[in-house]
XYZ file of C-alpha atoms in Angstrom:
582
model
C -10.868 -3.684 -44.688
C -8.685 -1.888 -47.189
C -7.532 -4.588 -49.572
C -3.828 -4.511 -50.374
C -1.921 -6.650 -52.771
C 1.459 -8.033 -51.838
C 3.895 -7.231 -54.612
C 7.455 -8.436 -54.979
C 8.988 -5.251 -53.539
C 6.776 -5.384 -50.436
C 7.665 -9.032 -49.941
C 11.364 -8.284 -50.201
C 10.957 -5.606 -47.514
C 9.199 -8.180 -45.336
C 12.072 -10.620 -45.748
C 14.577 -7.866 -44.984
C 12.843 -7.179 -41.650
C 13.771 -10.719 -40.624
C 17.315 -10.366 -41.985
C 16.894 -13.512 -44.068
C 19.055 -14.208 -47.129
C 17.109 -16.178 -49.784
C 17.994 -17.725 -53.073
C 15.979 -16.353 -56.018
C 13.995 -19.604 -56.256
C 13.215 -19.661 -52.503
C 12.154 -16.029 -52.638
C 9.788 -16.727 -55.527
C 8.307 -19.772 -53.779
C 7.826 -18.060 -50.411
C 6.273 -15.085 -52.165
C 3.730 -17.411 -53.764
C 2.884 -18.987 -50.404
C 2.453 -15.707 -48.518
C 0.456 -14.177 -51.365
C -1.887 -17.194 -51.165
C -2.473 -16.391 -47.485
C -3.433 -12.840 -48.397
C -5.820 -14.127 -51.048
C -7.566 -16.332 -48.488
C -8.006 -13.410 -46.097
C -9.523 -11.367 -48.916
C -11.848 -14.234 -49.778
C -13.169 -14.375 -46.205
C -13.428 -10.595 -45.878
C -15.931 -10.341 -48.746
C -18.158 -13.095 -47.320
C -21.495 -11.948 -45.826
C -21.260 -11.274 -42.093
C -22.402 -14.134 -39.872
C -24.348 -13.656 -36.647
C -24.843 -16.603 -34.324
C -28.593 -17.292 -34.049
C -28.237 -17.379 -30.259
C -27.533 -13.646 -30.414
C -30.694 -12.765 -32.275
C -32.420 -9.739 -30.716
C -35.052 -10.531 -28.118
C -38.420 -11.058 -29.732
C -40.026 -9.130 -26.865
C -39.531 -5.973 -28.931
C -38.540 -6.024 -32.622
C -35.477 -3.963 -33.428
C -37.506 -1.720 -35.761
C -39.663 -0.705 -32.801
C -36.784 0.072 -30.451
C -36.745 3.834 -30.011
C -34.104 5.602 -27.968
C -33.136 9.089 -26.906
C -30.145 10.796 -25.373
C -31.549 12.603 -22.317
C -30.963 16.329 -21.936
C -29.257 17.779 -18.886
C -32.538 18.517 -17.110
C -33.402 14.824 -17.136
C -29.831 13.702 -16.550
C -28.406 16.035 -13.886
C -25.718 13.589 -12.705
C -24.686 12.596 -16.275
C -25.418 8.969 -15.375
C -27.623 8.125 -18.370
C -26.207 7.478 -21.830
C -29.382 6.554 -23.767
C -32.961 5.959 -22.634
C -35.223 3.274 -24.075
C -37.535 0.541 -22.813
C -37.082 -3.151 -23.514
C -39.361 -5.639 -21.789
C -41.524 -8.722 -22.236
C -45.009 -8.059 -20.879
C -45.630 -11.726 -20.109
C -42.322 -12.137 -18.271
C -42.863 -8.958 -16.270
C -45.805 -10.609 -14.531
C -44.153 -13.986 -14.029
C -40.337 -13.666 -14.057
C -38.105 -13.468 -11.019
C -37.312 -9.798 -11.699
C -41.048 -8.992 -11.895
C -40.853 -5.603 -13.566
C -37.785 -4.296 -11.764
C -36.051 -1.553 -13.746
C -32.530 -2.235 -15.031
C -29.763 -0.069 -16.520
C -26.908 -1.532 -18.584
C -23.338 -0.323 -18.733
C -22.771 1.281 -22.126
C -20.450 -1.519 -23.233
C -23.237 -4.074 -23.618
C -24.713 -4.716 -27.054
C -28.433 -4.012 -27.374
C -29.713 -4.310 -30.929
C -30.811 -0.969 -32.323
C -29.301 1.106 -29.487
C -26.065 3.161 -29.846
C -22.972 1.712 -28.182
C -20.653 4.511 -27.014
C -18.024 2.926 -24.700
C -18.000 6.336 -23.031
C -15.944 7.869 -25.806
C -16.397 10.548 -28.448
C -18.619 10.379 -31.497
C -17.155 8.999 -34.732
C -14.415 7.106 -32.842
C -15.999 3.678 -33.044
C -17.502 3.550 -36.536
C -16.322 4.220 -40.067
C -19.659 5.688 -41.138
C -19.787 9.510 -41.175
C -23.583 9.343 -40.895
C -23.559 7.285 -37.708
C -21.908 8.850 -34.645
C -21.825 5.538 -32.766
C -22.128 1.906 -33.850
C -25.602 0.368 -33.620
C -25.375 -3.325 -32.643
C -27.487 -5.859 -34.510
C -27.498 -8.351 -31.623
C -28.558 -8.555 -28.005
C -25.867 -9.733 -25.612
C -27.059 -12.915 -23.844
C -27.455 -11.111 -20.531
C -29.853 -8.674 -22.228
C -32.060 -11.540 -23.365
C -31.827 -13.153 -19.926
C -32.871 -9.954 -18.168
C -35.908 -9.586 -20.415
C -36.847 -13.257 -20.064
C -36.582 -12.887 -16.279
C -39.119 -10.059 -16.251
C -36.699 -7.152 -16.012
C -37.541 -3.852 -17.659
C -34.402 -2.452 -19.272
C -34.798 1.319 -19.270
C -31.515 2.511 -20.728
C -27.755 2.394 -20.939
C -25.632 3.956 -18.227
C -22.657 6.240 -18.797
C -19.251 4.615 -18.531
C -15.761 6.033 -18.503
C -13.898 6.780 -21.728
C -13.003 3.353 -23.142
C -13.567 2.122 -19.557
C -10.089 3.186 -18.509
C -10.840 5.180 -15.335
C -11.576 4.153 -11.770
C -13.048 7.569 -11.030
C -15.868 9.215 -13.008
C -14.683 12.284 -14.888
C -13.464 10.973 -18.250
C -16.666 10.180 -20.163
C -17.131 12.080 -23.408
C -20.339 13.610 -22.046
C -18.594 14.896 -18.934
C -18.084 13.959 -15.276
C -20.605 11.713 -13.560
C -21.497 13.143 -10.148
C -21.704 11.225 -6.898
C -25.369 11.240 -5.810
C -24.405 11.685 -2.160
C -22.261 14.757 -2.806
C -22.117 16.526 -6.156
C -18.702 17.524 -7.440
C -17.205 14.226 -6.270
C -16.315 11.058 -8.159
C -18.871 8.279 -8.360
C -16.309 5.623 -9.262
C -15.648 3.954 -12.583
C -15.666 2.645 -15.069
C -19.286 1.555 -14.476
C -19.937 5.062 -13.183
C -23.508 5.502 -14.412
C -24.529 2.019 -13.261
C -23.432 2.806 -9.722
C -25.079 6.222 -9.652
C -28.417 5.127 -11.092
C -28.604 2.312 -8.547
C -27.647 4.700 -5.750
C -30.258 7.385 -6.488
C -33.139 5.443 -4.854
C -30.800 4.522 -1.984
C -29.943 8.171 -1.334
C -33.607 9.128 -1.314
C -34.533 6.200 0.951
C -31.692 6.956 3.368
C -32.602 10.630 3.594
C -36.276 9.823 4.237
C -35.257 7.365 6.964
C -33.178 10.062 8.637
C -35.799 12.778 8.304
C -33.974 14.747 5.617
C -35.679 16.404 2.622
C -35.479 14.900 -0.854
C -37.585 17.376 -2.834
C -34.709 19.554 -4.032
C -31.988 16.944 -4.488
C -32.126 17.140 -8.291
C -30.769 13.646 -8.841
C -33.038 12.626 -11.699
C -34.488 9.144 -12.215
C -32.690 6.073 -10.915
C -33.168 2.309 -11.306
C -33.759 -0.736 -9.141
C -30.886 -2.758 -10.589
C -27.907 -2.302 -12.897
C -25.321 -4.304 -14.787
C -21.694 -3.243 -14.575
C -18.450 -4.473 -16.098
C -15.266 -5.061 -14.112
C -11.714 -5.516 -15.422
C -9.783 -3.912 -12.568
C -12.527 -2.929 -10.131
C -15.091 -1.238 -12.344
C -18.127 -2.722 -10.557
C -16.717 -2.518 -7.044
C -15.222 0.979 -7.244
C -18.494 2.740 -8.188
C -20.384 0.563 -5.705
C -18.009 1.624 -2.934
C -17.948 5.316 -3.835
C -21.708 5.479 -4.409
C -22.738 3.496 -1.359
C -24.356 0.493 -3.076
C -23.580 -3.196 -3.625
C -21.602 -4.554 -6.561
C -20.500 -8.123 -7.221
C -17.677 -9.087 -9.535
C -18.717 -12.712 -9.992
C -16.317 -15.581 -10.422
C -14.609 -15.226 -13.792
C -16.729 -16.922 -16.445
C -19.850 -17.368 -14.294
C -21.761 -14.645 -16.162
C -21.225 -14.697 -19.954
C -19.329 -11.767 -21.412
C -20.525 -12.471 -24.956
C -21.621 -9.369 -26.860
C -19.861 -6.980 -24.486
C -16.897 -4.757 -25.359
C -13.769 -6.375 -23.952
C -10.641 -5.052 -22.297
C -9.053 -8.494 -22.280
C -10.596 -11.962 -21.792
C -8.319 -12.723 -18.853
C -9.822 -9.960 -16.717
C -13.292 -9.320 -18.216
C -16.200 -9.687 -15.783
C -19.807 -8.520 -15.914
C -22.103 -8.562 -12.915
C -24.904 -7.171 -10.748
C -25.187 -3.856 -8.944
C -28.082 -3.141 -6.571
C -29.120 -1.456 -3.340
C -29.152 -4.650 -1.252
C -27.463 -8.032 -0.949
C -30.779 -9.728 -1.708
C -31.150 -7.844 -4.979
C -27.583 -8.676 -6.002
C -28.406 -12.358 -5.465
C -31.647 -11.994 -7.422
C -29.933 -10.335 -10.367
C -27.117 -12.913 -10.366
C -29.736 -15.668 -10.607
C -31.137 -13.966 -13.699
C -27.883 -13.588 -15.634
C -25.480 -16.394 -14.611
C -24.652 -19.560 -16.537
C -22.643 -20.626 -19.584
C -24.090 -19.393 -22.874
C -22.254 -21.865 -25.110
C -20.117 -19.100 -26.619
C -17.986 -17.379 -23.981
C -14.433 -18.822 -23.737
C -14.060 -17.292 -20.253
C -16.217 -20.125 -18.912
C -14.507 -23.120 -17.301
C -15.604 -26.718 -16.678
C -16.919 -25.454 -13.320
C -19.226 -22.881 -14.924
C -22.794 -24.172 -14.656
C -24.949 -24.476 -17.728
C -27.798 -22.006 -17.735
C -30.302 -24.676 -16.695
C -28.094 -25.653 -13.749
C -27.496 -22.170 -12.357
C -28.273 -22.007 -8.637
C -31.162 -19.764 -7.673
C -28.888 -17.624 -5.533
C -31.733 -15.550 -4.134
C -33.653 -18.650 -3.075
C -30.540 -20.220 -1.565
C -30.007 -17.039 0.423
C -33.576 -17.057 1.720
C -33.328 -20.748 2.613
C -30.027 -20.361 4.461
C -31.370 -17.433 6.461
C -34.584 -19.319 7.234
C -32.547 -22.271 8.470
C -30.604 -20.057 10.856
C -33.815 -18.390 11.985
C -35.330 -21.800 12.732
C -32.334 -22.561 14.929
C -32.640 -19.203 16.654
C -29.252 -18.152 15.269
C -30.263 -15.223 13.048
C -29.492 -12.686 15.767
C -26.920 -9.879 16.241
C -24.840 -12.184 18.422
C -25.141 -15.573 16.708
C -25.752 -15.020 12.961
C -22.044 -15.443 12.208
C -21.682 -18.771 13.981
C -19.501 -21.068 11.886
C -18.249 -18.320 9.543
C -14.487 -17.867 9.246
C -13.276 -14.419 8.170
C -9.722 -13.527 7.181
C -8.705 -9.869 7.582
C -6.163 -9.455 4.782
C -3.048 -7.767 6.147
C -1.779 -6.526 2.781
C -5.196 -5.071 1.943
C -4.744 -2.682 4.862
C -1.228 -1.720 3.771
C -2.065 0.416 0.727
C 0.342 3.357 0.377
C -2.516 5.888 0.150
C -4.885 4.227 2.630
C -6.881 6.770 4.627
C -6.736 5.782 8.327
C -10.483 6.420 8.548
C -11.096 3.816 5.839
C -8.841 1.375 7.689
C -10.862 2.037 10.860
C -14.102 1.206 9.033
C -12.677 -2.107 7.803
C -11.377 -3.041 11.239
C -14.768 -2.129 12.694
C -16.336 -4.441 10.099
C -14.073 -7.246 11.324
C -15.110 -6.504 14.906
C -18.776 -6.632 13.858
C -18.231 -10.083 12.348
C -16.743 -11.180 15.672
C -19.672 -9.752 17.618
C -21.969 -11.784 15.361
C -20.213 -14.974 16.429
C -17.871 -15.373 13.461
C -14.226 -16.333 13.830
C -11.973 -13.510 12.585
C -8.253 -14.034 12.048
C -5.486 -11.966 10.483
C -4.244 -13.528 7.241
C -1.419 -12.628 4.904
C -0.919 -13.002 1.171
C 2.397 -11.207 0.544
C 1.961 -11.465 -3.229
C -1.221 -9.328 -2.979
C 1.027 -6.264 -2.694
C 2.446 -7.085 -6.128
C -0.985 -7.815 -7.626
C -1.137 -4.490 -9.464
C 2.255 -5.064 -11.070
C 1.301 -8.610 -12.057
C -1.934 -7.287 -13.595
C 0.091 -4.744 -15.606
C 2.738 -7.228 -16.717
C 0.077 -9.653 -17.927
C -2.121 -7.018 -19.568
C -0.352 -3.864 -20.640
C 1.394 -5.226 -23.714
C -1.748 -6.761 -25.194
C -4.885 -5.038 -23.907
C -4.880 -2.059 -26.291
C -5.015 -4.555 -29.165
C -8.325 -5.722 -27.704
C -10.106 -2.627 -26.413
C -8.767 -0.132 -28.964
C -8.005 -2.258 -32.016
C -10.869 -4.760 -31.595
C -8.623 -7.834 -31.629
C -10.712 -11.013 -31.382
C -9.963 -13.485 -28.567
C -7.620 -16.302 -29.476
C -10.315 -18.808 -28.493
C -13.594 -19.027 -30.403
C -15.922 -16.274 -29.208
C -18.414 -13.763 -30.513
C -16.923 -10.288 -30.765
C -18.657 -6.942 -31.161
C -18.100 -6.643 -34.897
C -19.901 -3.298 -35.286
C -17.135 -1.494 -33.372
C -14.320 -0.308 -35.630
C -10.945 0.664 -34.189
C -10.524 4.413 -33.679
C -8.052 6.193 -35.933
C -5.315 7.471 -33.649
C -4.964 10.871 -35.265
C -3.885 14.138 -33.682
C -7.552 14.885 -33.004
C -7.853 11.541 -31.224
C -4.777 12.327 -29.146
C -5.954 15.820 -28.237
C -9.423 14.660 -27.169
C -8.196 11.692 -25.169
C -5.357 13.601 -23.509
C -7.895 16.116 -22.239
C -10.520 13.540 -21.305
C -8.576 10.449 -20.283
C -4.778 10.243 -20.419
C -5.195 6.661 -19.191
C -6.363 5.693 -22.696
C -3.409 7.379 -24.418
C -1.011 5.792 -21.934
C -2.551 2.381 -22.612
C -2.067 2.867 -26.360
C 1.548 4.000 -25.975
C 2.317 1.303 -23.422
C 0.879 -1.511 -25.505
C 2.791 -0.314 -28.560
C 6.053 -0.288 -26.622
C 5.541 -3.387 -24.475
C 4.085 -5.261 -27.446
C 7.336 -4.882 -29.386
C 8.664 -8.432 -29.271
C 12.160 -7.318 -30.267
C 12.366 -5.611 -26.871
C 9.900 -7.714 -24.892
C 9.735 -11.285 -26.242
C 6.595 -13.291 -25.573
C 8.447 -14.959 -22.706
C 8.025 -11.733 -20.686
C 4.258 -12.046 -20.693
C 4.425 -15.813 -20.295
C 6.307 -15.279 -17.036
C 3.765 -12.680 -15.935
C 0.900 -15.071 -16.627
C 2.636 -17.727 -14.532
C 2.632 -15.239 -11.655
C -1.111 -14.754 -12.156
C -1.420 -18.479 -11.492
C 0.852 -18.083 -8.464
C -1.315 -15.258 -7.113
C -4.481 -17.317 -7.625
C -2.893 -20.234 -5.763
C -1.878 -17.920 -2.915
C -5.455 -16.700 -2.438
C -6.767 -20.254 -2.790
C -4.419 -21.445 -0.047
C -5.649 -18.827 2.413
C -9.261 -19.476 1.441
C -8.768 -23.114 2.412
C -8.551 -21.888 6.017
C -11.154 -19.090 5.947
C -14.462 -18.662 4.155
C -13.974 -15.061 3.030
C -11.331 -12.362 2.929
C -12.134 -8.902 4.260
C -10.324 -5.794 3.010
C -11.023 -2.241 1.809
C -12.303 -1.598 -1.701
C -10.657 1.804 -2.178
C -7.967 3.652 -0.230
C -10.262 6.617 0.489
C -13.772 7.888 -0.025
C -14.590 9.419 -3.399
C -12.270 12.308 -4.268
C -13.350 15.553 -5.941
C -13.475 15.474 -9.729
C -10.144 16.060 -11.467
C -11.968 17.277 -14.592
C -14.807 19.756 -14.196
C -16.369 19.528 -17.662
C -16.206 17.393 -20.802
C -13.089 18.088 -22.854
C -11.511 20.215 -20.131
C -7.974 19.192 -19.291
C -7.220 18.485 -15.633
C -5.555 21.387 -13.854
C -3.483 18.880 -11.880
C -1.671 17.532 -14.929
C -1.606 14.176 -16.668
C 0.691 12.342 -14.269
C -1.272 13.319 -11.201
C -4.581 12.330 -12.764
C -3.177 9.003 -13.901
C -1.704 8.221 -10.500
C -5.008 9.077 -8.801
C -6.625 6.408 -10.935
C -3.918 3.827 -10.372
C -4.199 3.990 -6.604
C -7.909 3.265 -6.449
C -7.676 -0.264 -7.876
C -4.795 -1.690 -5.817
C -7.201 -3.853 -3.787
C -9.539 -4.750 -6.638
C -7.454 -5.471 -9.755
C -5.657 -8.553 -8.397
C -8.957 -10.446 -8.085
C -9.782 -9.710 -11.732
C -6.855 -11.730 -12.986
C -7.263 -14.525 -10.406
C -11.022 -14.724 -10.990
C -12.229 -14.840 -7.371
C -15.709 -13.444 -6.618
C -15.560 -10.105 -4.831
C -18.384 -8.012 -3.401
C -18.249 -4.307 -2.557
C -20.792 -3.202 0.030
C -21.338 -0.110 2.195
C -19.393 -0.299 5.453
C -19.723 3.186 6.909
C -18.850 6.829 6.379
C -15.721 8.974 6.268
C -15.203 12.726 5.773
C -14.962 14.008 2.206
C -11.908 15.983 1.126
C -12.443 19.637 0.328
C -12.697 20.881 -3.249
C -9.976 23.248 -4.493
C -8.461 23.633 -1.054
C -11.735 24.443 0.706
C -12.845 22.485 3.755
C -15.720 20.049 3.459
C -18.244 19.164 6.118
C -19.709 16.367 4.001
C -19.295 12.638 4.401
C -19.190 9.907 1.784
C -19.658 6.110 1.881
C -16.787 3.732 2.597
C -16.902 0.371 0.851
C -15.767 -2.896 2.386
C -14.842 -5.852 0.184
C -15.604 -9.531 0.737
C -13.729 -12.047 -1.421
C -14.560 -15.745 -1.623
C -13.492 -18.993 -3.188
C -13.854 -19.274 -6.952
C -17.451 -20.293 -7.669
C -18.173 -19.518 -4.021
C -20.317 -16.522 -4.993
C -23.152 -17.683 -2.758
C -20.817 -17.828 0.240
C -19.831 -14.206 -0.328
C -23.487 -13.131 -0.495
C -24.294 -15.111 2.651
C -21.410 -13.555 4.555
C -22.598 -10.071 3.538
C -26.110 -10.898 4.728
C -24.742 -12.114 8.060
C -22.769 -8.907 8.557
C -25.880 -6.797 8.071
C -27.841 -8.587 10.797
C -26.074 -6.225 13.195
C -27.056 -3.165 11.130
C -26.512 -1.681 7.692
C -23.198 -0.014 6.999
C -24.703 3.354 6.112
C -26.746 3.397 9.316
C -23.482 3.724 11.208
C -22.447 7.217 12.300
């Protein structure tokens, strides 16, 4: 921090901003009081940094022995990897529930000794000219939990520039390609996490259908991944890339040690190639860590976390014992609500709507009860998200503002200097970031938008939560699309190359993709994206396309009803996997 000293002239300017008239004695006294505040801040600033012992790096591998590399293009053809390294506990690998499964982490998660990029350009996040990116000194709790559970963390996955894109073409290292069809978006902002999880799925699917895999050129993938989700950033890449992604109930998985957009909407959760693996990974990472203020009284302590994967096996076994785990009876007792407003998106592709309605019909064929439900406020969910977030979120994700409640923040990340160079790079790479900065500056001006504006918006967040809760009293899950279409072609072809379509078009493309996902970030309900079928891909640059891409369906459950969502997804797949549909 650059230390300043409040002099009399600066204090008089401060008073003038308020329009106060002070007597000479009052001015002298108030100056003394405010100067004392500055002195206290300076006193704290020079204190040695404190790191909570609970965030000490995993002892499985000392920080000094943690070696990493940024893969070259030959080893990273889809741009999905940020940095490669290996972090594991040999003893846990042979005994933990993850049993040596490979894991990739979104590049917002602190791993001691490994660069943290947030998908943005070098030198934007640190004040040191010798260090392109900050190097955390702590392991986020989920990192330690993954290692203790026997997972083998093999690298960080590319994410979108400051995590502000629902597509996958804004990262500083360039667009992340969809593994099913190169040249198309893979979804964001957890773009690399979705792609790396999808690579084995693509290869498995092609083998199953007698198609070659030798010349795909996808590079190495992973068994499991961790994504972050503030407006859909787990579910969007899961939907576009044809895998499974769960945004858990808000506060169920600790967000400590992870770069934040805003505590109200921050989620971190599992991505995998099956429902069973999502449940397994959730078992490994869930539970209050004693530090994250996003937790609620309903958040289980780590020792009390349900073994979701075991619960899933037990519930299926129970139905099997009753002879009910069949394509006509597996859904017996399940109540599904087809959300009317979720099928009313302005840009909704009719083919996507058909897939979702077919998913509802499949639930019915399985013996579930399916009814149409309506939450009129869902159509205003995007506006409520913006009203609650836009005036304050840039203070958090760009200026590193600490939460108002006690929490550990990523102290190694310094705010970027918003120079002309910053503007030029971000305008070319991600106008969503520049817009967020401008919007927060304007909407954060309390002379124009008093705090009561946001207070009213937050009250509507509570109203929206109550509206979903009311419907979920009558049904077990909500069914709706994840995205309005399959993955579109990239807007940006290469890193640093400005979109030919223009800023407004690119921004609006991003806004549309999260209309059905963002509302559940602010209300906190668990939401799972899973493959539901296929739809034709749009052509690139006006050309026709004969390719198809995955369509994601979304299941939303009661808060802390994460298991119910996973069970419903498992039931749906008894009648066949979504990507096995024509």
